[in-house]
């Protein structure tokens, strides 16, 4: 289990999920993804915590895959790519982010 490829793939998925959760914590992006479905202040807090934990997990997985200087470089590149990917998903297919927080579905959806 010393294959760094698996750690880097996990880090990429964790970064994508982390930025997705942070985006869903914002009112505008929540409405893009879930419409008028209500959300509580606790859900906003949970989304922010999940986002931060996702980004921290991404860093931890990068550190497990390689030495710290290379891991930090790869992590920063993953952050940039993940932020762009979430932004593009929000602009073209916002419903894809429902996978990250499905509780916001309204009765009409």
mmCIF file of N, CA and C in Angstrom:
data_model
loop_
_atom_site.group_PDB
_atom_site.id
_atom_site.type_symbol
_atom_site.label_atom_id
_atom_site.label_comp_id
_atom_site.label_asym_id
_atom_site.label_seq_id
_atom_site.Cartn_x
_atom_site.Cartn_y
_atom_site.Cartn_z
ATOM 1 N N UNK A 1 0.816 -1.185 0.000
ATOM 2 C CA UNK A 1 0.000 0.000 0.000
ATOM 3 C C UNK A 1 0.863 1.255 0.000
ATOM 4 N N UNK A 2 2.020 1.167 -0.574
ATOM 5 C CA UNK A 2 2.903 2.321 -0.625
ATOM 6 C C UNK A 2 2.841 3.023 -1.972
ATOM 7 N N UNK A 3 1.834 2.710 -2.771
ATOM 8 C CA UNK A 3 1.702 3.321 -4.086
ATOM 9 C C UNK A 3 1.187 4.750 -3.934
ATOM 10 N N UNK A 4 1.991 5.753 -4.305
ATOM 11 C CA UNK A 4 1.552 7.148 -4.126
ATOM 12 C C UNK A 4 0.402 7.545 -5.037
ATOM 13 N N UNK A 5 0.167 6.802 -6.105
ATOM 14 C CA UNK A 5 -0.912 7.159 -7.025
ATOM 15 C C UNK A 5 -2.267 7.126 -6.324
ATOM 16 N N UNK A 6 -2.475 6.122 -5.488
ATOM 17 C CA UNK A 6 -3.748 6.026 -4.766
ATOM 18 C C UNK A 6 -3.918 7.192 -3.796
ATOM 19 N N UNK A 7 -2.837 7.570 -3.140
ATOM 20 C CA UNK A 7 -2.914 8.707 -2.224
ATOM 21 C C UNK A 7 -3.214 9.998 -2.975
ATOM 22 N N UNK A 8 -2.576 10.191 -4.118
ATOM 23 C CA UNK A 8 -2.818 11.410 -4.892
ATOM 24 C C UNK A 8 -4.240 11.437 -5.454
ATOM 25 N N UNK A 9 -4.755 10.287 -5.882
ATOM 26 C CA UNK A 9 -6.151 10.242 -6.355
ATOM 27 C C UNK A 9 -7.115 10.562 -5.222
ATOM 28 N N UNK A 10 -6.857 10.009 -4.053
ATOM 29 C CA UNK A 10 -7.680 10.324 -2.889
ATOM 30 C C UNK A 10 -7.588 11.788 -2.509
ATOM 31 N N UNK A 11 -6.386 12.357 -2.629
ATOM 32 C CA UNK A 11 -6.202 13.778 -2.327
ATOM 33 C C UNK A 11 -6.987 14.642 -3.305
ATOM 34 N N UNK A 12 -7.001 14.256 -4.570
ATOM 35 C CA UNK A 12 -7.757 15.020 -5.569
ATOM 36 C C UNK A 12 -9.252 14.961 -5.273
ATOM 37 N N UNK A 13 -9.749 13.781 -4.942
ATOM 38 C CA UNK A 13 -11.177 13.649 -4.613
ATOM 39 C C UNK A 13 -11.535 14.426 -3.347
ATOM 40 N N UNK A 14 -10.651 14.387 -2.354
ATOM 41 C CA UNK A 14 -10.910 15.129 -1.116
ATOM 42 C C UNK A 14 -10.909 16.634 -1.376
ATOM 43 N N UNK A 15 -10.016 17.114 -2.233
ATOM 44 C CA UNK A 15 -9.984 18.548 -2.556
ATOM 45 C C UNK A 15 -11.239 18.956 -3.321
ATOM 46 N N UNK A 16 -11.665 18.121 -4.268
ATOM 47 C CA UNK A 16 -12.904 18.419 -5.000
ATOM 48 C C UNK A 16 -14.097 18.490 -4.059
ATOM 49 N N UNK A 17 -14.214 17.506 -3.188
ATOM 50 C CA UNK A 17 -15.320 17.493 -2.233
ATOM 51 C C UNK A 17 -15.233 18.683 -1.286
ATOM 52 N N UNK A 18 -14.031 18.993 -0.823
ATOM 53 C CA UNK A 18 -13.862 20.121 0.093
ATOM 54 C C UNK A 18 -14.303 21.435 -0.520
ATOM 55 N N UNK A 19 -13.873 21.698 -1.748
ATOM 56 C CA UNK A 19 -14.294 22.940 -2.401
ATOM 57 C C UNK A 19 -15.785 22.914 -2.737
ATOM 58 N N UNK A 20 -16.315 21.748 -3.056
ATOM 59 C CA UNK A 20 -17.749 21.648 -3.309
ATOM 60 C C UNK A 20 -18.559 21.981 -2.065
ATOM 61 N N UNK A 21 -18.136 21.450 -0.919
ATOM 62 C CA UNK A 21 -18.837 21.749 0.332
ATOM 63 C C UNK A 21 -18.715 23.225 0.700
ATOM 64 N N UNK A 22 -17.532 23.790 0.496
ATOM 65 C CA UNK A 22 -17.375 25.220 0.786
ATOM 66 C C UNK A 22 -18.249 26.069 -0.141
ATOM 67 N N UNK A 23 -18.381 25.657 -1.390
ATOM 68 C CA UNK A 23 -19.249 26.388 -2.316
ATOM 69 C C UNK A 23 -20.704 26.280 -1.888
ATOM 70 N N UNK A 24 -21.132 25.098 -1.456
ATOM 71 C CA UNK A 24 -22.525 24.917 -1.034
ATOM 72 C C UNK A 24 -22.849 25.684 0.244
ATOM 73 N N UNK A 25 -21.838 26.084 0.985
ATOM 74 C CA UNK A 25 -22.070 26.879 2.189
ATOM 75 C C UNK A 25 -22.457 28.315 1.843
ATOM 76 N N UNK A 26 -22.264 28.708 0.597
ATOM 77 C CA UNK A 26 -22.616 30.066 0.167
ATOM 78 C C UNK A 26 -24.034 30.088 -0.388
ATOM 79 N N UNK A 27 -24.774 31.163 -0.078
ATOM 80 C CA UNK A 27 -26.183 31.270 -0.467
ATOM 81 C C UNK A 27 -26.390 31.131 -1.972
ATOM 82 N N UNK A 28 -25.604 31.818 -2.752
ATOM 83 C CA UNK A 28 -25.782 31.815 -4.208
ATOM 84 C C UNK A 28 -25.596 30.423 -4.792
ATOM 85 N N UNK A 29 -24.547 29.749 -4.363
ATOM 86 C CA UNK A 29 -24.283 28.419 -4.907
ATOM 87 C C UNK A 29 -25.301 27.396 -4.392
ATOM 88 N N UNK A 30 -25.749 27.564 -3.158
ATOM 89 C CA UNK A 30 -26.794 26.683 -2.640
ATOM 90 C C UNK A 30 -28.045 26.784 -3.511
ATOM 91 N N UNK A 31 -28.439 28.004 -3.861
ATOM 92 C CA UNK A 31 -29.624 28.201 -4.702
ATOM 93 C C UNK A 31 -29.417 27.640 -6.104
ATOM 94 N N UNK A 32 -28.203 27.743 -6.632
ATOM 95 C CA UNK A 32 -27.919 27.156 -7.941
ATOM 96 C C UNK A 32 -28.121 25.650 -7.920
ATOM 97 N N UNK A 33 -27.713 25.015 -6.836
ATOM 98 C CA UNK A 33 -27.737 23.556 -6.755
ATOM 99 C C UNK A 33 -29.074 23.033 -6.270
ATOM 100 N N UNK A 34 -29.637 23.657 -5.236
ATOM 101 C CA UNK A 34 -30.835 23.113 -4.591
ATOM 102 C C UNK A 34 -32.083 23.974 -4.774
ATOM 103 N N UNK A 35 -32.006 25.045 -5.497
ATOM 104 C CA UNK A 35 -33.179 25.889 -5.696
ATOM 105 C C UNK A 35 -33.557 26.592 -4.409
ATOM 106 N N UNK A 36 -34.850 26.618 -4.144
ATOM 107 C CA UNK A 36 -35.363 27.330 -2.969
ATOM 108 C C UNK A 36 -35.424 26.452 -1.725
ATOM 109 N N UNK A 37 -34.793 25.289 -1.759
ATOM 110 C CA UNK A 37 -34.820 24.400 -0.593
ATOM 111 C C UNK A 37 -34.182 25.107 0.602
ATOM 112 N N UNK A 38 -34.856 25.074 1.738
ATOM 113 C CA UNK A 38 -34.308 25.774 2.910
ATOM 114 C C UNK A 38 -33.105 25.035 3.486
ATOM 115 N N UNK A 39 -32.290 25.779 4.183
ATOM 116 C CA UNK A 39 -31.176 25.168 4.913
ATOM 117 C C UNK A 39 -30.995 25.924 6.211
ATOM 118 N N UNK A 40 -30.551 25.222 7.196
ATOM 119 C CA UNK A 40 -30.403 25.816 8.523
ATOM 120 C C UNK A 40 -28.998 26.380 8.700
ATOM 121 N N UNK A 41 -28.847 27.142 9.767
ATOM 122 C CA UNK A 41 -27.519 27.664 10.095
ATOM 123 C C UNK A 41 -26.576 26.520 10.451
ATOM 124 N N UNK A 42 -27.138 25.462 11.021
ATOM 125 C CA UNK A 42 -26.326 24.283 11.331
ATOM 126 C C UNK A 42 -25.802 23.604 10.079
ATOM 127 N N UNK A 43 -26.609 23.618 9.025
ATOM 128 C CA UNK A 43 -26.159 23.021 7.765
ATOM 129 C C UNK A 43 -25.029 23.839 7.160
ATOM 130 N N UNK A 44 -25.117 25.156 7.260
ATOM 131 C CA UNK A 44 -24.048 26.021 6.753
ATOM 132 C C UNK A 44 -22.757 25.736 7.515
ATOM 133 N N UNK A 45 -22.877 25.640 8.830
ATOM 134 C CA UNK A 45 -21.711 25.349 9.659
ATOM 135 C C UNK A 45 -21.139 23.980 9.317
ATOM 136 N N UNK A 46 -22.003 22.990 9.144
ATOM 137 C CA UNK A 46 -21.541 21.643 8.802
ATOM 138 C C UNK A 46 -20.855 21.620 7.438
ATOM 139 N N UNK A 47 -21.388 22.366 6.482
ATOM 140 C CA UNK A 47 -20.765 22.436 5.159
ATOM 141 C C UNK A 47 -19.389 23.078 5.238
ATOM 142 N N UNK A 48 -19.254 24.120 6.019
ATOM 143 C CA UNK A 48 -17.950 24.776 6.158
ATOM 144 C C UNK A 48 -16.939 23.863 6.839
ATOM 145 N N UNK A 49 -17.379 23.183 7.882
ATOM 146 C CA UNK A 49 -16.477 22.255 8.579
ATOM 147 C C UNK A 49 -16.085 21.105 7.649
ATOM 148 N N UNK A 50 -17.060 20.562 6.927
ATOM 149 C CA UNK A 50 -16.758 19.469 5.998
ATOM 150 C C UNK A 50 -15.795 19.928 4.910
ATOM 151 N N UNK A 51 -15.978 21.151 4.426
ATOM 152 C CA UNK A 51 -15.073 21.687 3.418
ATOM 153 C C UNK A 51 -13.650 21.808 3.928
ATOM 154 N N UNK A 52 -13.500 22.341 5.123
ATOM 155 C CA UNK A 52 -12.166 22.472 5.714
ATOM 156 C C UNK A 52 -11.535 21.112 5.980
ATOM 157 N N UNK A 53 -12.330 20.185 6.457
ATOM 158 C CA UNK A 53 -11.809 18.838 6.697
ATOM 159 C C UNK A 53 -11.421 18.139 5.395
ATOM 160 N N UNK A 54 -12.188 18.376 4.339
ATOM 161 C CA UNK A 54 -11.848 17.798 3.042
ATOM 162 C C UNK A 54 -10.516 18.318 2.524
ATOM 163 N N UNK A 55 -10.293 19.616 2.667
ATOM 164 C CA UNK A 55 -9.018 20.189 2.225
ATOM 165 C C UNK A 55 -7.865 19.719 3.112
ATOM 166 N N UNK A 56 -8.110 19.580 4.404
ATOM 167 C CA UNK A 56 -7.078 19.067 5.307
ATOM 168 C C UNK A 56 -6.757 17.603 4.995
ATOM 169 N N UNK A 57 -7.784 16.821 4.687
ATOM 170 C CA UNK A 57 -7.557 15.422 4.311
ATOM 171 C C UNK A 57 -6.760 15.337 3.022
ATOM 172 N N UNK A 58 -7.030 16.253 2.113
ATOM 173 C CA UNK A 58 -6.278 16.289 0.869
ATOM 174 C C UNK A 58 -4.796 16.536 1.141
ATOM 175 N N UNK A 59 -4.501 17.471 2.019
ATOM 176 C CA UNK A 59 -3.114 17.741 2.385
ATOM 177 C C UNK A 59 -2.482 16.527 3.054
ATOM 178 N N UNK A 60 -3.207 15.900 3.966
ATOM 179 C CA UNK A 60 -2.672 14.721 4.663
ATOM 180 C C UNK A 60 -2.359 13.597 3.675
ATOM 181 N N UNK A 61 -3.238 13.382 2.714
ATOM 182 C CA UNK A 61 -2.990 12.331 1.725
ATOM 183 C C UNK A 61 -1.793 12.662 0.844
ATOM 184 N N UNK A 62 -1.621 13.922 0.506
ATOM 185 C CA UNK A 62 -0.436 14.316 -0.262
ATOM 186 C C UNK A 62 0.834 14.089 0.546
ATOM 187 N N UNK A 63 0.788 14.409 1.832
ATOM 188 C CA UNK A 63 1.956 14.200 2.689
ATOM 189 C C UNK A 63 2.277 12.723 2.864
ATOM 190 N N UNK A 64 1.270 11.867 2.819
ATOM 191 C CA UNK A 64 1.494 10.425 2.913
ATOM 192 C C UNK A 64 2.095 9.868 1.628
ATOM 193 N N UNK A 65 1.883 10.557 0.518
ATOM 194 C CA UNK A 65 2.326 10.051 -0.772
ATOM 195 C C UNK A 65 3.769 10.405 -1.097
ATOM 196 N N UNK A 66 4.244 11.532 -0.608
ATOM 197 C CA UNK A 66 5.558 12.006 -1.033
ATOM 198 C C UNK A 66 6.201 12.821 0.081
ATOM 199 N N UNK A 67 7.457 13.231 -0.110
ATOM 200 C CA UNK A 67 8.128 14.035 0.912
ATOM 201 C C UNK A 67 7.478 15.420 0.960
ATOM 202 N N UNK A 68 7.607 16.116 2.072
ATOM 203 C CA UNK A 68 6.824 17.338 2.300
ATOM 204 C C UNK A 68 6.948 18.423 1.234
ATOM 205 N N UNK A 69 8.145 18.654 0.707
ATOM 206 C CA UNK A 69 8.272 19.738 -0.269
ATOM 207 C C UNK A 69 7.515 19.426 -1.560
ATOM 208 N N UNK A 70 7.587 18.199 -2.014
ATOM 209 C CA UNK A 70 6.845 17.816 -3.222
ATOM 210 C C UNK A 70 5.355 17.708 -2.924
ATOM 211 N N UNK A 71 5.004 17.219 -1.739
ATOM 212 C CA UNK A 71 3.595 17.085 -1.370
ATOM 213 C C UNK A 71 2.913 18.451 -1.325
ATOM 214 N N UNK A 72 3.607 19.453 -0.790
ATOM 215 C CA UNK A 72 3.026 20.791 -0.731
ATOM 216 C C UNK A 72 2.799 21.354 -2.130
ATOM 217 N N UNK A 73 3.737 21.121 -3.020
ATOM 218 C CA UNK A 73 3.593 21.587 -4.393
ATOM 219 C C UNK A 73 2.414 20.909 -5.088
ATOM 220 N N UNK A 74 2.318 19.606 -4.939
ATOM 221 C CA UNK A 74 1.213 18.863 -5.560
ATOM 222 C C UNK A 74 -0.115 19.290 -4.952
ATOM 223 N N UNK A 75 -0.129 19.517 -3.652
ATOM 224 C CA UNK A 75 -1.367 19.922 -2.989
ATOM 225 C C UNK A 75 -1.849 21.275 -3.503
ATOM 226 N N UNK A 76 -0.929 22.222 -3.655
ATOM 227 C CA UNK A 76 -1.312 23.531 -4.182
ATOM 228 C C UNK A 76 -1.852 23.421 -5.612
ATOM 229 N N UNK A 77 -1.254 22.565 -6.416
ATOM 230 C CA UNK A 77 -1.768 22.362 -7.774
ATOM 231 C C UNK A 77 -3.146 21.703 -7.737
ATOM 232 N N UNK A 78 -3.347 20.759 -6.812
ATOM 233 C CA UNK A 78 -4.658 20.126 -6.666
ATOM 234 C C UNK A 78 -5.707 21.138 -6.220
ATOM 235 N N UNK A 79 -5.327 22.048 -5.338
ATOM 236 C CA UNK A 79 -6.268 23.076 -4.894
ATOM 237 C C UNK A 79 -6.711 23.945 -6.068
ATOM 238 N N UNK A 80 -5.759 24.358 -6.874
ATOM 239 C CA UNK A 80 -6.100 25.203 -8.022
ATOM 240 C C UNK A 80 -7.001 24.454 -9.000
ATOM 241 N N UNK A 81 -6.645 23.229 -9.328
ATOM 242 C CA UNK A 81 -7.441 22.447 -10.278
ATOM 243 C C UNK A 81 -8.832 22.147 -9.725
ATOM 244 N N UNK A 82 -8.920 21.851 -8.439
ATOM 245 C CA UNK A 82 -10.218 21.544 -7.831
ATOM 246 C C UNK A 82 -11.116 22.769 -7.780
ATOM 247 N N UNK A 83 -10.542 23.913 -7.476
ATOM 248 C CA UNK A 83 -11.340 25.138 -7.446
ATOM 249 C C UNK A 83 -11.896 25.452 -8.831
ATOM 250 N N UNK A 84 -11.075 25.281 -9.856
ATOM 251 C CA UNK A 84 -11.542 25.511 -11.229
ATOM 252 C C UNK A 84 -12.622 24.494 -11.592
ATOM 253 N N UNK A 85 -12.431 23.237 -11.225
ATOM 254 C CA UNK A 85 -13.408 22.196 -11.557
ATOM 255 C C UNK A 85 -14.758 22.468 -10.891
ATOM 256 N N UNK A 86 -14.748 22.862 -9.631
ATOM 257 C CA UNK A 86 -16.009 23.170 -8.939
ATOM 258 C C UNK A 86 -16.651 24.407 -9.559
ATOM 259 N N UNK A 87 -15.852 25.403 -9.882
ATOM 260 C CA UNK A 87 -16.392 26.597 -10.536
ATOM 261 C C UNK A 87 -17.020 26.286 -11.882
ATOM 262 N N UNK A 88 -16.368 25.430 -12.652
ATOM 263 C CA UNK A 88 -16.938 25.055 -13.954
ATOM 264 C C UNK A 88 -18.206 24.217 -13.784
ATOM 265 N N UNK A 89 -18.219 23.354 -12.782
ATOM 266 C CA UNK A 89 -19.434 22.575 -12.528
ATOM 267 C C UNK A 89 -20.583 23.496 -12.137
ATOM 268 N N UNK A 90 -20.299 24.495 -11.325
ATOM 269 C CA UNK A 90 -21.350 25.437 -10.920
ATOM 270 C C UNK A 90 -21.867 26.253 -12.101
ATOM 271 N N UNK A 91 -21.009 26.538 -13.064
ATOM 272 C CA UNK A 91 -21.449 27.356 -14.186
ATOM 273 C C UNK A 91 -22.136 26.552 -15.285
ATOM 274 N N UNK A 92 -21.878 25.264 -15.361
ATOM 275 C CA UNK A 92 -22.480 24.467 -16.434
ATOM 276 C C UNK A 92 -23.469 23.421 -15.932
ATOM 277 N N UNK A 93 -23.139 22.704 -14.903
ATOM 278 C CA UNK A 93 -23.978 21.634 -14.373
ATOM 279 C C UNK A 93 -24.029 21.675 -12.840
ATOM 280 N N UNK A 94 -24.689 22.676 -12.267
ATOM 281 C CA UNK A 94 -24.700 22.794 -10.805
ATOM 282 C C UNK A 94 -25.361 21.612 -10.092
ATOM 283 N N UNK A 95 -26.250 20.915 -10.759
ATOM 284 C CA UNK A 95 -26.919 19.778 -10.116
ATOM 285 C C UNK A 95 -25.933 18.665 -9.756
ATOM 286 N N UNK A 96 -24.790 18.624 -10.401
ATOM 287 C CA UNK A 96 -23.793 17.595 -10.073
ATOM 288 C C UNK A 96 -23.321 17.705 -8.632
ATOM 289 N N UNK A 97 -23.383 18.896 -8.059
ATOM 290 C CA UNK A 97 -22.921 19.062 -6.683
ATOM 291 C C UNK A 97 -23.930 18.565 -5.652
ATOM 292 N N UNK A 98 -25.126 18.173 -6.107
ATOM 293 C CA UNK A 98 -26.103 17.590 -5.171
ATOM 294 C C UNK A 98 -25.588 16.312 -4.543
ATOM 295 N N UNK A 99 -24.665 15.660 -5.204
ATOM 296 C CA UNK A 99 -24.083 14.424 -4.665
ATOM 297 C C UNK A 99 -23.407 14.696 -3.325
ATOM 298 N N UNK A 100 -22.856 15.885 -3.167
ATOM 299 C CA UNK A 100 -22.131 16.211 -1.946
ATOM 300 C C UNK A 100 -23.040 16.514 -0.764
ATOM 301 N N UNK A 101 -24.264 16.996 -1.037
ATOM 302 C CA UNK A 101 -25.201 17.340 0.047
ATOM 303 C C UNK A 101 -26.628 17.130 -0.452
ATOM 304 N N UNK A 102 -27.101 15.891 -0.502
ATOM 305 C CA UNK A 102 -28.413 15.604 -1.082
ATOM 306 C C UNK A 102 -29.594 15.999 -0.211
ATOM 307 N N UNK A 103 -29.391 16.383 1.009
ATOM 308 C CA UNK A 103 -30.509 16.709 1.922
ATOM 309 C C UNK A 103 -31.266 17.947 1.507
ATOM 310 N N UNK A 104 -30.721 18.740 0.624
ATOM 311 C CA UNK A 104 -31.363 19.995 0.260
ATOM 312 C C UNK A 104 -32.406 19.865 -0.829
ATOM 313 N N UNK A 105 -32.706 18.658 -1.259
ATOM 314 C CA UNK A 105 -33.681 18.475 -2.340
ATOM 315 C C UNK A 105 -35.063 18.913 -1.886
ATOM 316 N N UNK A 106 -35.693 19.659 -2.743
ATOM 317 C CA UNK A 106 -37.053 20.087 -2.417
ATOM 318 C C UNK A 106 -38.044 19.010 -2.820
ATOM 319 N N UNK A 107 -39.259 19.138 -2.400
ATOM 320 C CA UNK A 107 -40.284 18.155 -2.712
ATOM 321 C C UNK A 107 -40.603 18.155 -4.195
ATOM 322 N N UNK A 108 -40.421 19.290 -4.866
ATOM 323 C CA UNK A 108 -40.721 19.384 -6.301
ATOM 324 C C UNK A 108 -39.651 18.759 -7.166
ATOM 325 N N UNK A 109 -38.447 18.591 -6.634
ATOM 326 C CA UNK A 109 -37.342 18.069 -7.450
ATOM 327 C C UNK A 109 -37.381 16.576 -7.611
#
